[in-house]
XYZ file of C-alpha atoms in Angstrom:
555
model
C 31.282 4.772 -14.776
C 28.090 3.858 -12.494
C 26.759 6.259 -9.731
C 28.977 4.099 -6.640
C 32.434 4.826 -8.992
C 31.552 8.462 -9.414
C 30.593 8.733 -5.475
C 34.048 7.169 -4.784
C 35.709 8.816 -6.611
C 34.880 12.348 -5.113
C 34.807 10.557 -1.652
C 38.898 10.220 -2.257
C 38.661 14.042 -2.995
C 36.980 15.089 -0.336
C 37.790 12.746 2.667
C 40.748 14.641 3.774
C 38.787 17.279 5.055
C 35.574 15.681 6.073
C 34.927 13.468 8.908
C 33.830 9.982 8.160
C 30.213 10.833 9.130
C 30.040 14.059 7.204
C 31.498 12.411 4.094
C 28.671 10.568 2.877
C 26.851 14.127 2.851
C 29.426 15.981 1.281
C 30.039 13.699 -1.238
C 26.273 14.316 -2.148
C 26.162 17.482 -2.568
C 29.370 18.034 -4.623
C 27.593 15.258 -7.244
C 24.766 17.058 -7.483
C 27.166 20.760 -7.915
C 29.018 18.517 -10.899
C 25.818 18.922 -12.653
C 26.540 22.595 -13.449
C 30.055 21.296 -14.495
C 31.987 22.191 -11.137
C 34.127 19.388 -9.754
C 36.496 19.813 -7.091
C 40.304 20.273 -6.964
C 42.543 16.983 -6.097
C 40.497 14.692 -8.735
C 42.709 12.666 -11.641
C 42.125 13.974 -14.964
C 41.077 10.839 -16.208
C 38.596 10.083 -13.463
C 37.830 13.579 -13.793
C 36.914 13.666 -17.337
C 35.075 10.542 -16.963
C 33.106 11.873 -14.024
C 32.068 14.916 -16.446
C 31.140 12.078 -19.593
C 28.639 10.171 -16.966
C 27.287 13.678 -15.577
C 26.917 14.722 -19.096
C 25.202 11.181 -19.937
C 22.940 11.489 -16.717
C 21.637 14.814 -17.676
C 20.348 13.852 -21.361
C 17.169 13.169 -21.614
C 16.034 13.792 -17.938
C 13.482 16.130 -17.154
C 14.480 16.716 -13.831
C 18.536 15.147 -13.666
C 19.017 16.902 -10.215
C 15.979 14.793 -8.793
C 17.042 11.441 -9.793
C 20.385 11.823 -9.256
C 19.489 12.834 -5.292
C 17.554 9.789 -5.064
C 20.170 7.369 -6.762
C 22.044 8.922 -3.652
C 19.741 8.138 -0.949
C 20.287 4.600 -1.499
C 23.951 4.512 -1.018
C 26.711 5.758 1.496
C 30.733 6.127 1.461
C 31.879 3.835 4.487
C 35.515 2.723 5.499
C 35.852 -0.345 5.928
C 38.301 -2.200 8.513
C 41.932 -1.349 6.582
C 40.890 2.249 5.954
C 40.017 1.834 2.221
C 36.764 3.994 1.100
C 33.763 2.279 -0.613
C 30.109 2.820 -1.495
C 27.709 0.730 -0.375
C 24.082 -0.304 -1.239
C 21.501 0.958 1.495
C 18.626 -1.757 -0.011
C 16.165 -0.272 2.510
C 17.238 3.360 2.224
C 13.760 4.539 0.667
C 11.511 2.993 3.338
C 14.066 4.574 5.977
C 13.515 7.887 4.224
C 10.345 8.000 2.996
C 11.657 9.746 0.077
C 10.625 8.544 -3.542
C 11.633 10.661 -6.783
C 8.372 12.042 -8.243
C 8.247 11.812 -12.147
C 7.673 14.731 -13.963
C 4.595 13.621 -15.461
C 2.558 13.223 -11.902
C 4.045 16.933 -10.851
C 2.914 18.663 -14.138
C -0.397 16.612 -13.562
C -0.993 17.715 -10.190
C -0.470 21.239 -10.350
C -2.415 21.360 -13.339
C -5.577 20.083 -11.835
C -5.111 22.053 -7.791
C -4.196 25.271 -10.298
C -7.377 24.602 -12.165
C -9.789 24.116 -9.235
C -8.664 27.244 -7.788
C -6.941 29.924 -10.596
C -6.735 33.050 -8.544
C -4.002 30.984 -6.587
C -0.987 33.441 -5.479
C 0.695 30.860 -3.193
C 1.926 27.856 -3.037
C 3.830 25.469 -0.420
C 5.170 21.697 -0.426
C 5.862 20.822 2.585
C 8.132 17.510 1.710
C 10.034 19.393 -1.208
C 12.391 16.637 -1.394
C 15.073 17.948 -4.637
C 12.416 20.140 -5.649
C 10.186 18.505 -8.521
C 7.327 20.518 -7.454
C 8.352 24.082 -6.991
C 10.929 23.770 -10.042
C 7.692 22.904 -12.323
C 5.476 25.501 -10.360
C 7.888 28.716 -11.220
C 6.303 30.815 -13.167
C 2.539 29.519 -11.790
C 2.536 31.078 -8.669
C 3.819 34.262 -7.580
C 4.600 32.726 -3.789
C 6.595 29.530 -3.073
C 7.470 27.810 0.022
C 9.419 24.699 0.460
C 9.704 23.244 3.905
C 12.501 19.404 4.198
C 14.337 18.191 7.097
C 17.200 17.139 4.496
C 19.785 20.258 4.254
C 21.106 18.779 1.270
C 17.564 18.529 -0.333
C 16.745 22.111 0.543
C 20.405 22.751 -0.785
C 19.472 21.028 -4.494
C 16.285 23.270 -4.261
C 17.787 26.050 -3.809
C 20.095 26.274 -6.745
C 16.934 24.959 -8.893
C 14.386 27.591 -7.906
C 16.629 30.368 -6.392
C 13.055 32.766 -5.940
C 11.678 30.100 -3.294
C 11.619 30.638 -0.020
C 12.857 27.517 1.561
C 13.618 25.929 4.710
C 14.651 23.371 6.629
C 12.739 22.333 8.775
C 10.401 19.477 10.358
C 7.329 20.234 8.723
C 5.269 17.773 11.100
C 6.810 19.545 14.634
C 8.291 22.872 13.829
C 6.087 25.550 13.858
C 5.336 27.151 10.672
C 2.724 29.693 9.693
C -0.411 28.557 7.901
C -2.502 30.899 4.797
C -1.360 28.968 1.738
C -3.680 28.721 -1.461
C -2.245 25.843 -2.328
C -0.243 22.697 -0.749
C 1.320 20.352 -3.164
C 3.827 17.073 -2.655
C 4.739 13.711 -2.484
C 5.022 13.203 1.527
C 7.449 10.475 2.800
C 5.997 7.175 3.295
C 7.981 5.947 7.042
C 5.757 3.770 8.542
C 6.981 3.008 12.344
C 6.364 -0.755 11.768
C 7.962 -1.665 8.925
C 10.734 -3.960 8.738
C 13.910 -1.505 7.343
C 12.117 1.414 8.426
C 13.300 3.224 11.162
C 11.956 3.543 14.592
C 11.229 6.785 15.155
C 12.654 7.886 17.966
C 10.390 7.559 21.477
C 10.068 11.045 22.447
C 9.114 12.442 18.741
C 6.271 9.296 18.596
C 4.890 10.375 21.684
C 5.062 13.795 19.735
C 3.661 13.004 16.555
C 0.863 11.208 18.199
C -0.054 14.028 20.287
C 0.198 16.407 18.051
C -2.007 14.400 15.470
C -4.196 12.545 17.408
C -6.923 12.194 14.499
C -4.011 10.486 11.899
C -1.362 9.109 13.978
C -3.265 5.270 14.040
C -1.329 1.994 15.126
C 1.787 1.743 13.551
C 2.191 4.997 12.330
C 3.031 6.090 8.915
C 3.854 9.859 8.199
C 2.058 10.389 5.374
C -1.203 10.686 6.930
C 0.017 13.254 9.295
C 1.280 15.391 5.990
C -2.641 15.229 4.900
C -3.367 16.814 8.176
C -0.428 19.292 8.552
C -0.943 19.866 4.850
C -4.519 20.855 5.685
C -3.761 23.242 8.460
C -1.601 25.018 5.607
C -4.190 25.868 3.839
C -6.323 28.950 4.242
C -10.271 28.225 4.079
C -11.038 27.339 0.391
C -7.817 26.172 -0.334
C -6.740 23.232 -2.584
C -4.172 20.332 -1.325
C -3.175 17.802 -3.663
C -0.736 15.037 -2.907
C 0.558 11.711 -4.198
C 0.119 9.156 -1.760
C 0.280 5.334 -1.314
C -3.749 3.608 -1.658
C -3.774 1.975 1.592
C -5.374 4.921 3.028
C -8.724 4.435 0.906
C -9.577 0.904 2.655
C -6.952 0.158 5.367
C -8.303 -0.461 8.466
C -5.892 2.041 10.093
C -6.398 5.025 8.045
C -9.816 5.314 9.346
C -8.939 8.163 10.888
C -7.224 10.139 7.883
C -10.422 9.070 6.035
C -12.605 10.638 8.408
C -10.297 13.763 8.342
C -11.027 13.993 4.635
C -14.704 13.861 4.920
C -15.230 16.835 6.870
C -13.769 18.913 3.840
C -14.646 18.394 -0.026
C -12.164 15.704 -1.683
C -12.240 16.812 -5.358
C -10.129 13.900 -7.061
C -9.294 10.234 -6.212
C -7.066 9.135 -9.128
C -5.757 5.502 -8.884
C -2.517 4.155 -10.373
C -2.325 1.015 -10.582
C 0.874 0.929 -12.277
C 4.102 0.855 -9.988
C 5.955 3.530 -11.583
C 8.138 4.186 -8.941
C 11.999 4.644 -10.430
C 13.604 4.203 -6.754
C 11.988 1.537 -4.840
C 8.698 -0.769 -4.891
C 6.044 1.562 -3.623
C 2.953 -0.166 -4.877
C -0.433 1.718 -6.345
C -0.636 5.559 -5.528
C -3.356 7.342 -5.305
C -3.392 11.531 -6.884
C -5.567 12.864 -3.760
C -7.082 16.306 -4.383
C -9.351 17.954 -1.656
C -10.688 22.006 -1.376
C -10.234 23.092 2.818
C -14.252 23.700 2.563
C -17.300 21.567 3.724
C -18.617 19.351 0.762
C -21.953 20.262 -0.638
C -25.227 17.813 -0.052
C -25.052 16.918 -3.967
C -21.186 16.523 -3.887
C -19.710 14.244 -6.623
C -15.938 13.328 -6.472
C -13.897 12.832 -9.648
C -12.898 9.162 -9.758
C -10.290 7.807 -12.209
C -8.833 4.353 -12.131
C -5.422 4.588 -14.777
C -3.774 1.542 -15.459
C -0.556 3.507 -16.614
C 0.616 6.606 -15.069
C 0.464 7.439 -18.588
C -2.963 7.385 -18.573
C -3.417 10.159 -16.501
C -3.954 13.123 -18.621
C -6.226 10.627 -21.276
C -8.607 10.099 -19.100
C -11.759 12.889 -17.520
C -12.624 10.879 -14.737
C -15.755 9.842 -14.114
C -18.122 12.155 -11.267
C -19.194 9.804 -8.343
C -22.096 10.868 -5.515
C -19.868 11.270 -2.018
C -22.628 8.331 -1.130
C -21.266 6.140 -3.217
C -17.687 6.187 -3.127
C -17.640 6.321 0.818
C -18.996 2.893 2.598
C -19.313 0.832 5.642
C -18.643 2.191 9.272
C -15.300 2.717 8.716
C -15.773 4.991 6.111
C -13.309 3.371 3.219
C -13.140 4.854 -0.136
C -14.365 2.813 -3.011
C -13.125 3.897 -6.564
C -16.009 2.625 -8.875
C -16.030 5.027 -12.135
C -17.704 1.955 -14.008
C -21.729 2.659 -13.140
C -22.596 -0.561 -13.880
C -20.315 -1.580 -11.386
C -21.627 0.396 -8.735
C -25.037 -0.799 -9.810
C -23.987 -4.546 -9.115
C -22.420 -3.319 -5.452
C -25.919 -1.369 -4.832
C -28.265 -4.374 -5.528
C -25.688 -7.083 -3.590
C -25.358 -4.379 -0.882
C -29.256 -3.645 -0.639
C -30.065 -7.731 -0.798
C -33.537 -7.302 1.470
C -32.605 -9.550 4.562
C -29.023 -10.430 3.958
C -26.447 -10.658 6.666
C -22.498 -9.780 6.964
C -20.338 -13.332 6.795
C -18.858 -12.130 10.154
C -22.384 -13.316 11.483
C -21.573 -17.033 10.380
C -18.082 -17.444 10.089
C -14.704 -15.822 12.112
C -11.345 -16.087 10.980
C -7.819 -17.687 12.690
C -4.871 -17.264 11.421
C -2.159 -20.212 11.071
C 0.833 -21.253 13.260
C 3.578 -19.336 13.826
C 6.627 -21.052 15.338
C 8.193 -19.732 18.263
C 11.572 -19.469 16.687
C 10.868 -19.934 12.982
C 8.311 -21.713 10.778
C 11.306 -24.187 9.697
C 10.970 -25.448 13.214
C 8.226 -26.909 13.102
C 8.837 -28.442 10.135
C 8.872 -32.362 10.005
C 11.136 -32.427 6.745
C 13.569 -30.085 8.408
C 13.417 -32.078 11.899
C 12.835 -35.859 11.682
C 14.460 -36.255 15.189
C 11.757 -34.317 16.755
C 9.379 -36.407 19.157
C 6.256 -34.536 17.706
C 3.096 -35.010 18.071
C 2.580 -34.118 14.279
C -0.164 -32.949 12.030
C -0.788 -33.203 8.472
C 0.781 -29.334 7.311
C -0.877 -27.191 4.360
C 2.522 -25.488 4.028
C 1.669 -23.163 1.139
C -1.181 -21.429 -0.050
C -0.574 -23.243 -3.823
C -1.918 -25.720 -1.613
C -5.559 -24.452 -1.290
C -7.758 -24.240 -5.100
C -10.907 -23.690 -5.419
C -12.776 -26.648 -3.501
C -10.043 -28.896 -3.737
C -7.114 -29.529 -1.101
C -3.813 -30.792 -2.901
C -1.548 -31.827 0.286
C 1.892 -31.315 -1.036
C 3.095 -34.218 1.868
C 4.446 -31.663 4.877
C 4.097 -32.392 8.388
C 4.046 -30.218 11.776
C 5.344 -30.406 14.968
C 2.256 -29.489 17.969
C 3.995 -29.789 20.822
C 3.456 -26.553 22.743
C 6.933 -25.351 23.420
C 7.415 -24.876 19.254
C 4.025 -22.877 19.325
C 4.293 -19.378 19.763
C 0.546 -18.266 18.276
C -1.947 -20.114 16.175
C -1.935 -23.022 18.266
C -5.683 -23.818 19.479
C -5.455 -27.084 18.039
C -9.959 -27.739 17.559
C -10.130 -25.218 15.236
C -8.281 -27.181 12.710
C -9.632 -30.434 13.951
C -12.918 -30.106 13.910
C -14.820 -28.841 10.240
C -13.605 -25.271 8.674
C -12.663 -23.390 5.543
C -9.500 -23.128 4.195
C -8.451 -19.633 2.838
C -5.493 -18.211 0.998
C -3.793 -15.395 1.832
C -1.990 -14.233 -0.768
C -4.736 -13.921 -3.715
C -6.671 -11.042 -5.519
C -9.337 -12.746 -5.623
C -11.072 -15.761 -2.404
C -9.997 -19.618 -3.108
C -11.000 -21.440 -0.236
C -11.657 -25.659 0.297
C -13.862 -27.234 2.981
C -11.356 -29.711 5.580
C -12.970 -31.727 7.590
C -9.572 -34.247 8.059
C -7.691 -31.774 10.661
C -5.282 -30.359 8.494
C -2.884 -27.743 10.306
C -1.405 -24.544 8.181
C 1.157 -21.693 9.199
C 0.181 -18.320 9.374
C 0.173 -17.967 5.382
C -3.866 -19.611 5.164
C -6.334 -18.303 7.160
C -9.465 -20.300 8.603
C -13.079 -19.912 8.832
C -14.755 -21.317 11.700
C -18.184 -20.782 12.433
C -19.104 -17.640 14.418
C -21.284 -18.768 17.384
C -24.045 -16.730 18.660
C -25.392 -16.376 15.513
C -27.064 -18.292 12.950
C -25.167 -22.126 12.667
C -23.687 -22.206 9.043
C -23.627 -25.361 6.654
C -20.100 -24.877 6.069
C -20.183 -26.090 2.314
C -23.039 -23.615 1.564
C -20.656 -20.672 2.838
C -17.653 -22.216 0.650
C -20.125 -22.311 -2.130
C -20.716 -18.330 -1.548
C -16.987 -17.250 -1.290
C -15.702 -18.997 -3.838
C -18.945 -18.144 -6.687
C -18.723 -15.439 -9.130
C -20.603 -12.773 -7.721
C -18.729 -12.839 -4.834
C -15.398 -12.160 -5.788
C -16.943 -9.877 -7.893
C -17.896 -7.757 -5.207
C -15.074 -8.601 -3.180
C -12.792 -7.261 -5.904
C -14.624 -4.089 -6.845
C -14.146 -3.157 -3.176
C -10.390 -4.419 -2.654
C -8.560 -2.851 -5.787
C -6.309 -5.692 -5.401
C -6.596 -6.818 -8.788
C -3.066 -6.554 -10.507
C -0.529 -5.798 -7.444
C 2.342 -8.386 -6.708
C 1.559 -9.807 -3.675
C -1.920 -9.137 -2.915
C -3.879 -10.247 0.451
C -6.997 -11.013 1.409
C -8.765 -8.501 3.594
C -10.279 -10.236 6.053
C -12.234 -7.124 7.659
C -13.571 -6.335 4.042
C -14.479 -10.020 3.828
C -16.262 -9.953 7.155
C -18.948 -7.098 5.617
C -19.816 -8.992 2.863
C -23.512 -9.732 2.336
C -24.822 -12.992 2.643
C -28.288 -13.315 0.998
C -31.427 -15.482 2.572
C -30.843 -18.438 2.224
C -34.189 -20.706 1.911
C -34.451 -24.128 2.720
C -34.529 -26.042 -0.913
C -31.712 -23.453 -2.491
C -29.184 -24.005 0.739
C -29.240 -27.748 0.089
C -29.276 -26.893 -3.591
C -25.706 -25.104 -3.045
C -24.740 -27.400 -0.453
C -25.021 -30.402 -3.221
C -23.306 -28.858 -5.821
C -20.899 -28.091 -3.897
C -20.598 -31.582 -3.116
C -20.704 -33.071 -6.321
C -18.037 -30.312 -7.343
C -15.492 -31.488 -4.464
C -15.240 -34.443 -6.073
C -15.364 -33.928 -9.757
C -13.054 -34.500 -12.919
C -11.529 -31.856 -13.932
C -13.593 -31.546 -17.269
C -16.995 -31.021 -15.071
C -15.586 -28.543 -12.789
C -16.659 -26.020 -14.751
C -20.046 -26.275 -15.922
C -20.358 -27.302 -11.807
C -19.279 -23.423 -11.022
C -21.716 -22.098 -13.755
C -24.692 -23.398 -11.742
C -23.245 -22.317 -8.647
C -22.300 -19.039 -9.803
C -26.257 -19.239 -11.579
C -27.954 -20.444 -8.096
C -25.635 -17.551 -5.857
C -27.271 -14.605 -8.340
C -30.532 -15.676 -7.978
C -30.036 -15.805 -4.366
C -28.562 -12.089 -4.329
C -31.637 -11.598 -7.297
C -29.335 -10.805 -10.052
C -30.723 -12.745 -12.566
């Protein structure tokens, strides 16, 4: 028996006195009720005993079977199809609709370890996304006050049975008022961002709402679990510790500014990275343990940075105690974990390069074409009948190496009805860069033959109205050694599935002077590396990589 045969099989039970849109709910709860061995009446005996043998075999071995089980849930729903006949079916995108991921047990021990450390006189304690209850289950005992607030009723109704001496509600913890005072606010807050494809729109009114309400947080297309870090704040009394598990876009996205900024004004005690996707329900990426004290940081303050490969790797390592001034950077304030110091040496000396200039002063960037009803549109292998005009087509980023172009033989359509963006046709005829997208580290090739791309390559044009760039002496930069190794320190990107280039970050980066003989220096190798054989491209990179740190006086 798997989880949609033991959900059907109680939706059978139970449909005769539940509507169809209530079944899906009740079905839920009873599961999670056949834990403690309670089934209801009206159930085979053999599909009963069965149920009980894969209830039994869900429980061993799980720290927390009530959790998982809840979240197996969220992903699937009892429907009728159009005879009448019951079934389960998959919901693929049901945890981005939610928000709601399982936390393992290992991060909740972890995290109430370290908020009950930094402050042990704690009395109370409140999650404010309790979810099935991971946190105040593990936190009985710890705290003589706890407080769990979830809009789900059968969450709240899991929680219940789990931690009986909790006072819990339910209850929109972003819009329903709720007293503040807390010692301590702990949780895993849902991840629903408003732009998302699967996720939800939330509904008009309670956007408008949220982004009133949270002004500071609520940032383009919003995501919730910045406004949890603010709500969770307001929680707190003065002094008080929040610590939450949260996706790492907020360190360096551009739209998390905001939440960043938020953060600063109080005394962030912990930025743990994960790089590891541990996530038993759904892909959620690298997390990030935040832990911050409701009180104004100190002129000396040092965060504890870790960066854990494994979420194993949590409790083995101390952490490594950064200066505030070096883990914050650039105007929009992004968070830089750099527990390595002779990484944050190299980022220093590139960053205090006497004279240098951001690459946004030479070169901007334009995105690809985007068809007006589909890429395959524009495609000259999937429409030969088109009229055209037509242009040579970098169709995927495998496309672009390291100063070398490898046309895999596409063509585009340009006539301006198929265009719906990308479409100013002299930046890709006249001399640019060619940039991948998808990459943890910069591969970029000088054109100067008009090739077109979609939206999956960026280019780099020159800026105007600042100083004119010798395009190969720029490629030469981006694609060296130093800087990707600057570019990488700063992204965390290193590792993650589908990683893209951040074009803002890329924009800041520090070009060093750039005297006369060493510019045509670069500018020649990077010539004579365009066209080499494979067996002298790389002793052509060592000088380049060679010539770029004695430009940024690293050697």
């Amino acid at each position: 028996m798997e989880i949609e045969q033991a959900m059907l099989v109680l939706a059978r039970a139970l449909s005769p006195g539940h509507t169809d849109e209530r079944l899906t709910e009740a079905v839920r709860t009873v599961l999670l009720e056949g834990l403690t061995g309670r089934l209801p009446a009206g159930i085979p005996d053999s599909e009963a005993a069965a149920l009980r043998d894969w209830l039994a075999r869900e429980q061993a071995g799980r720290a927390d079977p009530a959790g998982a089980l809840y979240q197996q849930m969220l992903g699937r729903a009892v429907v009728r199809d159009k005879a009448g006949t019951l079934a389960v079916q998959r919901q693929r995108r049901a945890h981005r609709a939610t928000g709601a991921y399982y936390t393992g047990d290992l991060v909740v021990r972890y995290l109430l370890d370290r908020v009950g450390a930094l402050l042990p006189g704690a009395v109370s304690l409140i999650d404010p996304a309790c979810g099935s209850g991971a946190f105040l289950e593990a936190a009985r005992g710890r705290f003589a006050r706890l407080v769990g607030l979830d809009a789900d009723p059968t969450a709240i109704e899991i929680c219940r049975s789990r931690v009986p001496e909790a006072a819990l509600h339910v209850a929109d913890a972003l819009l329903d008022p709720f007293p503040g005072g807390y010692d301590l606010c702990v949780g895993n807050p849902p991840y629903i961002s408003s732009g998302l494809r699967g996720a939800p729109n939330h509904q008009r009114e309670r956007l408008t709402e949220l982004r009133r309400r949270y002004p500071r947080t609520a940032e383009y297309k919003l995501n919730t679990y910045p406004l949890f870090v603010e709500r969770g704040l307001e929680l707190l009394r003065d002094g008080g510790v929040l610590g939450f598990i949260l996706p790492d876009s907020f360190l360096s996205g551009r739209y998390f500014a905001g939440t960043r900024r938020l953060l600063l004004n109080y005394a962030i005690q912990e930025l743990a990275l994960i790089c590891e996707d541990f996530w038993e329900h759904g892909r959620v990426g690298q997390s990030v343990i935040l832990i911050v004290r409701k009180s104004p940081a100190p002129p000396d303050h040092t965060i504890c940075v870790k960066v854990c490969a494994r979420v194993d790797d949590l409790d083995r390592s101390n952490g490594v105690a950064v200066p505030l001034d070096e883990v914050v950077w650039g105007p929009l304030q992004r968070l830089r974990l750099l527990p390595d110091p002779d990484m944050r040496g190299f980022v220093r000396r590139i960053e205090g390069m006497h004279g240098s200039m951001p690459l946004g002063r030479f070169l901007t960037t334009y995105s690809g074409l985007i068809g007006r009803r589909g890429q395959d549109t524009l495609l000259r292998t999937l429409n030969p009948g088109l009229a055209g005009p037509w242009g040579l087509l970098l169709r995927s980023g495998r496309e672009i190496d390291r100063y070398r172009l490898n046309w895999a033989g596409e063509e585009v359509c340009l006539a301006p009805d198929r265009i719906k963006s990308g479409g100013n046709l002299a930046y890709y005829r006249n001399p640019k860069l060619m940039l991948r997208q998808t990459a943890d580290s910069l591969r970029a090739v000088y054109d100067d033959q008009g090739y077109f791309c979609l939206n999956n390559i960026h280019l780099l044009v020159p800026a105007g109205g600042g100083p004119e760039p010798d395009l190969r002496v720029m490629l030469g930069l981006i694609n060296s050694g130093p800087f990707n190794r600057y570019y990488r320190a700063l992204t965390m990107e290193a590792g993650r599935l589908y990683p893209q280039v951040d074009l803002d970050l890329l924009a800041t980066i520090p070009v060093p002077p750039l005297p006369g003989v060493e510019r045509d220096r670069l500018a020649g190798l990077v010539r004579t590396r365009e066209k080499a054989a494979p067996e002298e491209a790389a002793l052509l990179e060592q000088e380049i990589d060679e010539l770029v740190e004695r430009l940024y006086g690293l050697d």
